PDB file of C-alpha atoms and ligand atoms in Angstrom:
ATOM      1  CA  TYR A 122       0.000   0.000   0.000  1.00  0.00           C
ATOM      2  CA  ARG A 123       2.977   2.228   0.554  1.00  0.00           C
ATOM      3  CA  ALA A 124       3.286   3.528  -2.981  1.00  0.00           C
ATOM      4  CA  MET A 125      -0.340   4.625  -3.033  1.00  0.00           C
ATOM      5  CA  ALA A 126      -0.540   6.053   0.419  1.00  0.00           C
ATOM      6  CA  MET A 127       2.437   8.333   0.335  1.00  0.00           C
ATOM      7  CA  GLU A 128       3.979  10.476  -2.307  1.00  0.00           C
ATOM      8  CA  VAL A 129       7.761  10.575  -2.093  1.00  0.00           C
ATOM      9  CA  ASP A 130       9.756  13.188  -3.945  1.00  0.00           C
ATOM     10  CA  GLU A 131      13.531  13.080  -3.581  1.00  0.00           C
ATOM     11  CA  ARG A 132      13.825  16.747  -4.316  1.00  0.00           C
ATOM     12  CA  PRO A 133      10.749  18.664  -5.403  1.00  0.00           C
ATOM     13  CA  ASN A 134      11.298  21.012  -8.294  1.00  0.00           C
ATOM     14  CA  ILE A 135       9.422  23.967  -6.780  1.00  0.00           C
ATOM     15  CA  SER A 136      11.216  27.042  -5.520  1.00  0.00           C
ATOM     16  CA  PHE A 137      10.008  30.046  -3.550  1.00  0.00           C
ATOM     17  CA  SER A 138       9.962  32.085  -6.758  1.00  0.00           C
ATOM     18  CA  ASP A 139       7.140  29.843  -8.030  1.00  0.00           C
ATOM     19  CA  ILE A 140       4.907  31.060  -5.221  1.00  0.00           C
ATOM     20  CA  GLY A 141       3.041  34.354  -5.530  1.00  0.00           C
ATOM     21  CA  GLY A 142       1.702  36.650  -2.837  1.00  0.00           C
ATOM     22  CA  LEU A 143       2.992  34.781   0.204  1.00  0.00           C
ATOM     23  CA  GLU A 144       6.137  36.761   1.152  1.00  0.00           C
ATOM     24  CA  GLU A 145       5.312  36.840   4.857  1.00  0.00           C
ATOM     25  CA  GLN A 146       4.494  33.145   4.950  1.00  0.00           C
ATOM     26  CA  ILE A 147       7.688  32.272   3.093  1.00  0.00           C
ATOM     27  CA  LYS A 148       9.705  34.337   5.543  1.00  0.00           C
ATOM     28  CA  GLU A 149       8.133  32.573   8.486  1.00  0.00           C
ATOM     29  CA  VAL A 150       8.484  29.088   7.020  1.00  0.00           C
ATOM     30  CA  LYS A 151      12.138  29.823   6.306  1.00  0.00           C
ATOM     31  CA  GLU A 152      12.716  30.807   9.895  1.00  0.00           C
ATOM     32  CA  VAL A 153      10.969  27.879  11.501  1.00  0.00           C
ATOM     33  CA  VAL A 154      11.764  25.066   9.065  1.00  0.00           C
ATOM     34  CA  GLU A 155      14.674  26.041   6.863  1.00  0.00           C
ATOM     35  CA  LEU A 156      16.909  27.689   9.429  1.00  0.00           C
ATOM     36  CA  PRO A 157      16.915  24.758  11.876  1.00  0.00           C
ATOM     37  CA  LEU A 158      17.766  22.418   8.996  1.00  0.00           C
ATOM     38  CA  THR A 159      20.535  24.516   7.494  1.00  0.00           C
ATOM     39  CA  HIS A 160      21.938  26.129  10.675  1.00  0.00           C
ATOM     40  CA  PRO A 161      21.120  23.912  13.641  1.00  0.00           C
ATOM     41  CA  GLU A 162      24.159  25.358  15.464  1.00  0.00           C
ATOM     42  CA  LEU A 163      22.396  28.718  15.835  1.00  0.00           C
ATOM     43  CA  PHE A 164      19.728  27.091  17.978  1.00  0.00           C
ATOM     44  CA  GLU A 165      22.321  25.037  19.803  1.00  0.00           C
ATOM     45  CA  LYS A 166      24.400  28.107  20.719  1.00  0.00           C
ATOM     46  CA  VAL A 167      21.480  30.195  21.837  1.00  0.00           C
ATOM     47  CA  GLY A 168      20.079  27.210  23.671  1.00  0.00           C
ATOM     48  CA  ILE A 169      16.551  26.963  22.303  1.00  0.00           C
ATOM     49  CA  GLU A 170      14.656  24.121  20.689  1.00  0.00           C
ATOM     50  CA  PRO A 171      13.570  24.733  17.100  1.00  0.00           C
ATOM     51  CA  PRO A 172       9.966  23.798  16.338  1.00  0.00           C
ATOM     52  CA  LYS A 173       9.375  20.253  15.112  1.00  0.00           C
ATOM     53  CA  GLY A 174       6.250  21.033  13.236  1.00  0.00           C
ATOM     54  CA  VAL A 175       4.423  23.854  11.516  1.00  0.00           C
ATOM     55  CA  LEU A 176       0.723  24.021  10.784  1.00  0.00           C
ATOM     56  CA  LEU A 177      -0.416  25.878   7.673  1.00  0.00           C
ATOM     57  CA  TYR A 178      -4.056  26.824   7.515  1.00  0.00           C
ATOM     58  CA  GLY A 179      -6.224  28.529   4.950  1.00  0.00           C
ATOM     59  CA  PRO A 180      -8.699  27.840   2.161  1.00  0.00           C
ATOM     60  CA  PRO A 181      -7.981  25.122  -0.441  1.00  0.00           C
ATOM     61  CA  GLY A 182      -5.744  26.000  -3.366  1.00  0.00           C
ATOM     62  CA  THR A 183      -3.811  28.833  -1.745  1.00  0.00           C
ATOM     63  CA  GLY A 184      -0.380  27.211  -2.007  1.00  0.00           C
ATOM     64  CA  LYS A 185       0.149  25.246   1.200  1.00  0.00           C
ATOM     65  CA  THR A 186       1.514  22.242  -0.654  1.00  0.00           C
ATOM     66  CA  LEU A 187       3.687  24.513  -2.777  1.00  0.00           C
ATOM     67  CA  LEU A 188       5.184  26.089   0.334  1.00  0.00           C
ATOM     68  CA  ALA A 189       6.062  22.710   1.811  1.00  0.00           C
ATOM     69  CA  LYS A 190       7.602  21.527  -1.449  1.00  0.00           C
ATOM     70  CA  ALA A 191       9.600  24.727  -1.856  1.00  0.00           C
ATOM     71  CA  VAL A 192      11.123  24.360   1.617  1.00  0.00           C
ATOM     72  CA  ALA A 193      12.184  20.832   0.741  1.00  0.00           C
ATOM     73  CA  HIS A 194      13.691  22.084  -2.510  1.00  0.00           C
ATOM     74  CA  GLU A 195      15.587  24.963  -0.889  1.00  0.00           C
ATOM     75  CA  THR A 196      17.011  22.758   1.851  1.00  0.00           C
ATOM     76  CA  ASN A 197      17.878  19.829  -0.423  1.00  0.00           C
ATOM     77  CA  ALA A 198      15.531  17.741   1.638  1.00  0.00           C
ATOM     78  CA  SER A 199      13.384  14.930   0.399  1.00  0.00           C
ATOM     79  CA  PHE A 200       9.634  15.331   0.620  1.00  0.00           C
ATOM     80  CA  ILE A 201       7.049  12.822   1.788  1.00  0.00           C
ATOM     81  CA  LYS A 202       3.377  13.659   1.516  1.00  0.00           C
ATOM     82  CA  ILE A 203       0.485  11.886   3.139  1.00  0.00           C
ATOM     83  CA  VAL A 204      -3.164  12.921   3.120  1.00  0.00           C
ATOM     84  CA  GLY A 205      -5.134  12.647   6.345  1.00  0.00           C
ATOM     85  CA  SER A 206      -8.453  11.726   4.766  1.00  0.00           C
ATOM     86  CA  GLU A 207      -6.837   8.948   2.723  1.00  0.00           C
ATOM     87  CA  LEU A 208      -5.051   7.553   5.761  1.00  0.00           C
ATOM     88  CA  VAL A 209      -8.327   6.861   7.477  1.00  0.00           C
ATOM     89  CA  LYS A 210     -10.580   6.173   4.487  1.00  0.00           C
ATOM     90  CA  LYS A 211      -8.592   4.151   2.000  1.00  0.00           C
ATOM     91  CA  PHE A 212      -6.319   2.330   4.369  1.00  0.00           C
ATOM     92  CA  ILE A 213      -8.690   1.205   7.025  1.00  0.00           C
ATOM     93  CA  GLY A 214      -6.857  -0.428   9.859  1.00  0.00           C
ATOM     94  CA  GLU A 215      -3.533   0.709   8.392  1.00  0.00           C
ATOM     95  CA  GLY A 216      -3.501   4.376   9.413  1.00  0.00           C
ATOM     96  CA  ALA A 217      -1.333   3.988  12.499  1.00  0.00           C
ATOM     97  CA  LYS A 218       1.079   1.625  10.760  1.00  0.00           C
ATOM     98  CA  LEU A 219       1.349   3.957   7.823  1.00  0.00           C
ATOM     99  CA  VAL A 220       2.238   6.865  10.105  1.00  0.00           C
ATOM    100  CA  LYS A 221       4.926   4.711  11.664  1.00  0.00           C
ATOM    101  CA  ASP A 222       6.289   3.768   8.234  1.00  0.00           C
ATOM    102  CA  VAL A 223       6.323   7.389   7.097  1.00  0.00           C
ATOM    103  CA  PHE A 224       8.456   8.491  10.043  1.00  0.00           C
ATOM    104  CA  LYS A 225      10.792   5.554   9.574  1.00  0.00           C
ATOM    105  CA  LEU A 226      11.231   6.360   5.900  1.00  0.00           C
ATOM    106  CA  ALA A 227      11.752  10.039   6.708  1.00  0.00           C
ATOM    107  CA  LYS A 228      14.621   9.208   9.044  1.00  0.00           C
ATOM    108  CA  GLU A 229      16.201   7.062   6.327  1.00  0.00           C
ATOM    109  CA  LYS A 230      15.831   9.834   3.772  1.00  0.00           C
ATOM    110  CA  ALA A 231      16.790  12.710   6.077  1.00  0.00           C
ATOM    111  CA  PRO A 232      16.989  15.607   5.671  1.00  0.00           C
ATOM    112  CA  CYS A 233      13.314  15.262   5.031  1.00  0.00           C
ATOM    113  CA  ILE A 234      10.084  17.234   5.139  1.00  0.00           C
ATOM    114  CA  ILE A 235       6.956  15.266   5.993  1.00  0.00           C
ATOM    115  CA  PHE A 236       3.873  17.011   4.650  1.00  0.00           C
ATOM    116  CA  ILE A 237       0.529  15.968   6.113  1.00  0.00           C
ATOM    117  CA  ASP A 238      -2.333  17.410   4.085  1.00  0.00           C
ATOM    118  CA  GLU A 239      -5.856  17.541   5.557  1.00  0.00           C
ATOM    119  CA  ILE A 240      -4.548  16.810   9.021  1.00  0.00           C
ATOM    120  CA  ASP A 241      -8.023  17.576  10.435  1.00  0.00           C
ATOM    121  CA  ALA A 242      -9.172  14.181   9.123  1.00  0.00           C
ATOM    122  CA  VAL A 243      -6.979  12.448  11.714  1.00  0.00           C
ATOM    123  CA  ALA A 244      -6.772  15.201  14.315  1.00  0.00           C
ATOM    124  CA  SER A 245     -10.193  16.683  14.879  1.00  0.00           C
ATOM    125  CA  ARG A 246     -11.584  17.163  18.345  1.00  0.00           C
ATOM    126  CA  ARG A 247     -12.735  13.935  19.856  1.00  0.00           C
ATOM    127  CA  THR A 248     -16.334  12.998  19.260  1.00  0.00           C
ATOM    128  CA  GLU A 249     -18.345  11.828  22.286  1.00  0.00           C
ATOM    129  CA  SER A 250     -19.258   8.379  21.109  1.00  0.00           C
ATOM    130  CA  LEU A 251     -16.413   6.473  19.566  1.00  0.00           C
ATOM    131  CA  THR A 252     -17.658   4.372  16.693  1.00  0.00           C
ATOM    132  CA  GLY A 253     -15.368   1.844  15.001  1.00  0.00           C
ATOM    133  CA  GLY A 254     -14.198   4.371  12.411  1.00  0.00           C
ATOM    134  CA  ASP A 255     -13.503   7.016  15.042  1.00  0.00           C
ATOM    135  CA  ARG A 256     -11.434   4.591  17.032  1.00  0.00           C
ATOM    136  CA  GLU A 257      -9.322   3.962  13.965  1.00  0.00           C
ATOM    137  CA  VAL A 258      -8.849   7.709  13.533  1.00  0.00           C
ATOM    138  CA  GLN A 259      -7.943   7.947  17.195  1.00  0.00           C
ATOM    139  CA  ARG A 260      -5.282   5.255  16.858  1.00  0.00           C
ATOM    140  CA  THR A 261      -3.797   7.023  13.852  1.00  0.00           C
ATOM    141  CA  LEU A 262      -3.635  10.302  15.758  1.00  0.00           C
ATOM    142  CA  MET A 263      -2.064   8.636  18.806  1.00  0.00           C
ATOM    143  CA  GLN A 264       0.618   7.154  16.586  1.00  0.00           C
ATOM    144  CA  LEU A 265       1.286  10.550  15.009  1.00  0.00           C
ATOM    145  CA  LEU A 266       1.651  12.212  18.409  1.00  0.00           C
ATOM    146  CA  ALA A 267       3.907   9.421  19.652  1.00  0.00           C
ATOM    147  CA  GLU A 268       6.136   9.728  16.577  1.00  0.00           C
ATOM    148  CA  MET A 269       6.372  13.499  16.970  1.00  0.00           C
ATOM    149  CA  ASP A 270       7.167  13.274  20.664  1.00  0.00           C
ATOM    150  CA  GLY A 271       9.739  10.606  19.921  1.00  0.00           C
ATOM    151  CA  PHE A 272      12.042  12.525  17.624  1.00  0.00           C
ATOM    152  CA  GLU A 273      14.622  15.209  18.226  1.00  0.00           C
ATOM    153  CA  SER A 274      13.601  18.775  17.505  1.00  0.00           C
ATOM    154  CA  LYS A 275      17.224  19.422  16.545  1.00  0.00           C
ATOM    155  CA  GLY A 276      17.130  16.601  14.020  1.00  0.00           C
ATOM    156  CA  ASP A 277      16.760  16.880  10.287  1.00  0.00           C
ATOM    157  CA  VAL A 278      13.168  15.744   9.886  1.00  0.00           C
ATOM    158  CA  LYS A 279      10.524  18.486   9.970  1.00  0.00           C
ATOM    159  CA  ILE A 280       6.789  18.178   9.714  1.00  0.00           C
ATOM    160  CA  ILE A 281       4.493  20.550   7.910  1.00  0.00           C
ATOM    161  CA  ALA A 282       0.771  19.963   8.187  1.00  0.00           C
ATOM    162  CA  ALA A 283      -2.071  21.691   6.394  1.00  0.00           C
ATOM    163  CA  THR A 284      -5.758  22.184   7.078  1.00  0.00           C
ATOM    164  CA  ASN A 285      -8.743  24.237   5.947  1.00  0.00           C
ATOM    165  CA  ARG A 286     -10.393  23.704   9.312  1.00  0.00           C
ATOM    166  CA  PRO A 287      -8.121  24.844  12.146  1.00  0.00           C
ATOM    167  CA  ASP A 288     -11.234  25.373  14.284  1.00  0.00           C
ATOM    168  CA  ILE A 289     -11.941  21.640  14.609  1.00  0.00           C
ATOM    169  CA  LEU A 290      -8.415  20.525  15.513  1.00  0.00           C
ATOM    170  CA  ASP A 291      -7.696  18.579  18.657  1.00  0.00           C
ATOM    171  CA  PRO A 292      -5.660  20.945  20.888  1.00  0.00           C
ATOM    172  CA  ALA A 293      -3.343  18.008  21.655  1.00  0.00           C
ATOM    173  CA  ILE A 294      -1.601  18.432  18.315  1.00  0.00           C
ATOM    174  CA  LEU A 295      -0.887  22.111  18.953  1.00  0.00           C
ATOM    175  CA  ARG A 296       1.004  21.557  22.207  1.00  0.00           C
ATOM    176  CA  PRO A 297       4.618  22.687  22.509  1.00  0.00           C
ATOM    177  CA  GLY A 298       6.947  20.209  20.841  1.00  0.00           C
ATOM    178  CA  ARG A 299       4.289  19.303  18.303  1.00  0.00           C
ATOM    179  CA  PHE A 300       2.764  21.759  15.834  1.00  0.00           C
ATOM    180  CA  ASP A 301       3.697  24.769  17.870  1.00  0.00           C
ATOM    181  CA  ARG A 302       3.898  27.238  15.008  1.00  0.00           C
ATOM    182  CA  ILE A 303       0.780  28.157  13.105  1.00  0.00           C
ATOM    183  CA  ILE A 304       0.917  30.077   9.866  1.00  0.00           C
ATOM    184  CA  GLU A 305      -2.119  31.399   8.030  1.00  0.00           C
ATOM    185  CA  VAL A 306      -2.116  31.016   4.254  1.00  0.00           C
ATOM    186  CA  PRO A 307      -5.028  33.200   3.164  1.00  0.00           C
ATOM    187  CA  ALA A 308      -6.624  33.799  -0.226  1.00  0.00           C
ATOM    188  CA  PRO A 309      -4.463  36.278  -2.148  1.00  0.00           C
ATOM    189  CA  SER A 310      -4.950  40.045  -2.243  1.00  0.00           C
ATOM    190  CA  GLU A 311      -5.173  41.851  -5.576  1.00  0.00           C
ATOM    191  CA  GLU A 312      -1.424  42.343  -5.498  1.00  0.00           C
ATOM    192  CA  GLY A 313      -0.919  38.673  -4.679  1.00  0.00           C
ATOM    193  CA  ARG A 314      -3.202  37.652  -7.535  1.00  0.00           C
ATOM    194  CA  LEU A 315      -1.138  39.762  -9.934  1.00  0.00           C
ATOM    195  CA  GLU A 316       2.042  38.018  -8.810  1.00  0.00           C
ATOM    196  CA  ILE A 317       0.432  34.599  -9.184  1.00  0.00           C
ATOM    197  CA  LEU A 318      -0.823  35.518 -12.662  1.00  0.00           C
ATOM    198  CA  LYS A 319       2.682  36.622 -13.624  1.00  0.00           C
ATOM    199  CA  ILE A 320       4.079  33.286 -12.481  1.00  0.00           C
ATOM    200  CA  HIS A 321       1.553  31.226 -14.421  1.00  0.00           C
ATOM    201  CA  THR A 322       1.791  33.294 -17.615  1.00  0.00           C
ATOM    202  CA  LYS A 323       5.598  33.369 -17.584  1.00  0.00           C
ATOM    203  CA  ASN A 324       5.828  30.947 -20.508  1.00  0.00           C
ATOM    204  CA  MET A 325       2.631  31.985 -22.269  1.00  0.00           C
ATOM    205  CA  ASN A 326       2.542  33.878 -25.537  1.00  0.00           C
ATOM    206  CA  LEU A 327       0.357  36.846 -24.554  1.00  0.00           C
ATOM    207  CA  LYS A 328      -0.948  39.598 -26.828  1.00  0.00           C
ATOM    208  CA  HIS A 329      -2.263  42.798 -25.209  1.00  0.00           C
ATOM    209  CA  VAL A 330      -3.220  41.034 -22.008  1.00  0.00           C
ATOM    210  CA  ASP A 331      -3.688  43.305 -19.006  1.00  0.00           C
ATOM    211  CA  LEU A 332      -2.781  41.142 -16.020  1.00  0.00           C
ATOM    212  CA  LYS A 333      -3.473  44.011 -13.618  1.00  0.00           C
ATOM    213  CA  LYS A 334      -7.038  44.198 -14.823  1.00  0.00           C
ATOM    214  CA  ILE A 335      -7.414  40.439 -14.493  1.00  0.00           C
ATOM    215  CA  ALA A 336      -6.087  40.599 -10.933  1.00  0.00           C
ATOM    216  CA  LYS A 337      -8.702  43.245 -10.166  1.00  0.00           C
ATOM    217  CA  MET A 338     -11.504  41.162 -11.687  1.00  0.00           C
ATOM    218  CA  THR A 339     -10.691  37.961  -9.849  1.00  0.00           C
ATOM    219  CA  GLU A 340     -11.462  38.920  -6.268  1.00  0.00           C
ATOM    220  CA  GLY A 341     -12.140  35.684  -4.359  1.00  0.00           C
ATOM    221  CA  CYS A 342      -9.995  33.520  -6.619  1.00  0.00           C
ATOM    222  CA  VAL A 343      -7.163  31.520  -5.033  1.00  0.00           C
ATOM    223  CA  GLY A 344      -3.911  30.456  -6.685  1.00  0.00           C
ATOM    224  CA  ALA A 345      -5.387  27.217  -7.975  1.00  0.00           C
ATOM    225  CA  ASP A 346      -8.232  29.170  -9.653  1.00  0.00           C
ATOM    226  CA  LEU A 347      -5.801  31.611 -11.242  1.00  0.00           C
ATOM    227  CA  LYS A 348      -3.738  28.771 -12.605  1.00  0.00           C
ATOM    228  CA  ALA A 349      -6.917  27.239 -14.055  1.00  0.00           C
ATOM    229  CA  ILE A 350      -7.814  30.582 -15.640  1.00  0.00           C
ATOM    230  CA  CYS A 351      -4.424  30.788 -17.364  1.00  0.00           C
ATOM    231  CA  THR A 352      -4.717  27.233 -18.671  1.00  0.00           C
ATOM    232  CA  GLU A 353      -8.290  27.773 -19.886  1.00  0.00           C
ATOM    233  CA  ALA A 354      -7.286  30.995 -21.635  1.00  0.00           C
ATOM    234  CA  GLY A 355      -4.594  29.056 -23.461  1.00  0.00           C
ATOM    235  CA  MET A 356      -7.146  26.400 -24.432  1.00  0.00           C
ATOM    236  CA  PHE A 357      -9.446  29.036 -25.936  1.00  0.00           C
ATOM    237  CA  ALA A 358      -6.535  30.238 -28.087  1.00  0.00           C
ATOM    238  CA  ILE A 359      -5.744  26.693 -29.238  1.00  0.00           C
ATOM    239  CA  ARG A 360      -9.389  25.983 -30.116  1.00  0.00           C
ATOM    240  CA  ASP A 361      -9.374  29.172 -32.130  1.00  0.00           C
ATOM    241  CA  GLY A 362      -6.259  28.090 -34.007  1.00  0.00           C
ATOM    242  CA  ARG A 363      -4.049  30.850 -32.586  1.00  0.00           C
ATOM    243  CA  GLU A 364      -0.543  30.694 -31.160  1.00  0.00           C
ATOM    244  CA  TYR A 365      -1.073  33.688 -28.902  1.00  0.00           C
ATOM    245  CA  VAL A 366      -3.488  34.366 -26.060  1.00  0.00           C
ATOM    246  CA  THR A 367      -5.651  37.493 -25.932  1.00  0.00           C
ATOM    247  CA  MET A 368      -7.517  39.410 -23.267  1.00  0.00           C
ATOM    248  CA  ASP A 369     -10.784  37.976 -24.645  1.00  0.00           C
ATOM    249  CA  ASP A 370      -9.444  34.464 -24.035  1.00  0.00           C
ATOM    250  CA  PHE A 371      -8.826  35.428 -20.432  1.00  0.00           C
ATOM    251  CA  LEU A 372     -12.284  36.976 -20.037  1.00  0.00           C
ATOM    252  CA  ALA A 373     -13.890  33.775 -21.325  1.00  0.00           C
ATOM    253  CA  ALA A 374     -11.621  31.708 -19.076  1.00  0.00           C
ATOM    254  CA  ILE A 375     -12.591  33.756 -16.012  1.00  0.00           C
ATOM    255  CA  GLU A 376     -16.268  33.154 -16.798  1.00  0.00           C
ATOM    256  CA  LYS A 377     -15.688  29.439 -17.151  1.00  0.00           C
ATOM    257  CA  VAL A 378     -13.705  29.075 -13.933  1.00  0.00           C
ATOM    258  CA  TRP A 379     -16.213  31.200 -12.006  1.00  0.00           C
ATOM    259  CA  ALA A 380     -19.072  29.047 -13.278  1.00  0.00           C
ATOM    260  CA  LYS A 381     -17.255  25.940 -12.107  1.00  0.00           C
ATOM    261  CA  LYS A 382     -16.596  27.480  -8.704  1.00  0.00           C
ATOM    262  CA  ARG A 383     -20.279  28.356  -8.361  1.00  0.00           C
ATOM    263  CA  ASP A 384     -21.323  24.802  -9.270  1.00  0.00           C
ATOM    264  CA  ASN A 385     -18.956  23.332  -6.707  1.00  0.00           C
ATOM    265  CA  LYS A 386     -20.448  25.566  -4.054  1.00  0.00           C
ATOM    266  CA  THR A 387     -24.032  24.503  -4.724  1.00  0.00           C
ATOM    267  CA  ASP A 388     -22.990  20.850  -4.892  1.00  0.00           C
ATOM    268  CA  ARG A 389     -21.808  20.981  -1.331  1.00  0.00           C
ATOM    269  CA  PRO A 390     -24.060  19.249   1.195  1.00  0.00           C
TER     270      PRO A 390
HETATM  271  P1  LIG B1382      -5.148  22.196  -0.695  1.00  0.00           P
HETATM  272  O1  LIG B1382      -5.452  22.788   0.620  1.00  0.00           O
HETATM  273  O2  LIG B1382      -6.372  21.954  -1.571  1.00  0.00           O
HETATM  274  O3  LIG B1382      -4.182  21.056  -0.680  1.00  0.00           O
HETATM  275  P2  LIG B1382      -3.068  24.007  -1.299  1.00  0.00           P
HETATM  276  O4  LIG B1382      -3.232  25.257  -0.544  1.00  0.00           O
HETATM  277  O5  LIG B1382      -2.095  22.995  -0.839  1.00  0.00           O
HETATM  278  O6  LIG B1382      -4.462  23.363  -1.526  1.00  0.00           O
HETATM  279  P3  LIG B1382      -1.668  23.867  -3.737  1.00  0.00           P
HETATM  280  O7  LIG B1382      -1.899  22.428  -3.961  1.00  0.00           O
HETATM  281  O8  LIG B1382      -0.336  24.283  -3.266  1.00  0.00           O
HETATM  282  O9  LIG B1382      -2.749  24.433  -2.778  1.00  0.00           O
HETATM  283  O10 LIG B1382      -2.053  24.681  -5.025  1.00  0.00           O
HETATM  284  C1  LIG B1382      -2.618  24.090  -6.151  1.00  0.00           C
HETATM  285  C2  LIG B1382      -2.008  24.697  -7.406  1.00  0.00           C
HETATM  286  O11 LIG B1382      -2.439  26.045  -7.543  1.00  0.00           O
HETATM  287  C3  LIG B1382      -0.501  24.759  -7.325  1.00  0.00           C
HETATM  288  O12 LIG B1382       0.092  23.638  -7.881  1.00  0.00           O
HETATM  289  C4  LIG B1382      -0.181  26.022  -8.122  1.00  0.00           C
HETATM  290  O13 LIG B1382      -0.089  25.746  -9.487  1.00  0.00           O
HETATM  291  C5  LIG B1382      -1.375  26.910  -7.897  1.00  0.00           C
HETATM  292  N1  LIG B1382      -1.153  27.859  -6.783  1.00  0.00           N
HETATM  293  C6  LIG B1382      -1.796  27.865  -5.601  1.00  0.00           C
HETATM  294  N2  LIG B1382      -1.361  28.860  -4.818  1.00  0.00           N
HETATM  295  C7  LIG B1382      -0.398  29.497  -5.507  1.00  0.00           C
HETATM  296  C8  LIG B1382       0.449  30.615  -5.226  1.00  0.00           C
HETATM  297  N3  LIG B1382       0.378  31.283  -4.067  1.00  0.00           N
HETATM  298  N4  LIG B1382       1.338  30.988  -6.180  1.00  0.00           N
HETATM  299  C9  LIG B1382       1.406  30.330  -7.360  1.00  0.00           C
HETATM  300  N5  LIG B1382       0.641  29.277  -7.671  1.00  0.00           N
HETATM  301  C10 LIG B1382      -0.263  28.867  -6.783  1.00  0.00           C
END
């Protein structure tokens, strides 16, 4: 099951320059994850323990995974990703073992960043009545906490977790020595959207496209939406038999991506 349950990347090919509108977050992640990996002696000399884990929270598609991958890239660390909801849904009865395996592999591949997406699926506040499924979730969480408590904060394995629902997290995971740094990764501002658009149009053949105007028009869009808009705009050009992308392509693409976003919203239970 290992190959399906975790994604291992020896050195992700994402750098901080591929991330738009998250300067503050990048600065913070560098300080709490990168610095302890690259200059552990600083912490040693001053006599403080670097954080073991960082929690990123914010809406889907804002770049949490990108941030984690970029840190791994910049520190020459390998990257292991697991997804909380998959741990407890797809691998019933295996969640705790999988967590154990992930930490073991991380130590072998150190320096290493473990990225746990959707951590709320294994670490939400305890429900009153423990059904069979909840007990499985509980065991997975216990294993995660035990693994985190069991490794050195000065070591070269760091954990980055992500969630859209920080409000439902079990406070146990936020205790000192666990995920004791919390960084918000919000939807981008207009300026942030412009930066993200610049990143995703870097290799596109644009003709009279006003990215500033597009940034203004896309209030409420996250990075993933903006990337989709760029791709859709390119598709409109291809369908039209052109090798360049126009402002009209972008306007049509914005419409299309908005419509999809609206549908997804109404689909939600
Ligand atoms: P989720 O919470 O759904 O896992 P996420 O916050 O981890 O989402 P990513 O998976 O990092 O989001 O983003 C999805 C894609 O959207 C990225 O691969 C990237 O192409 C684009 N993207 C998202 N945010 C940004 C950003 N800040 N700058 C540039 N591209 C972005």
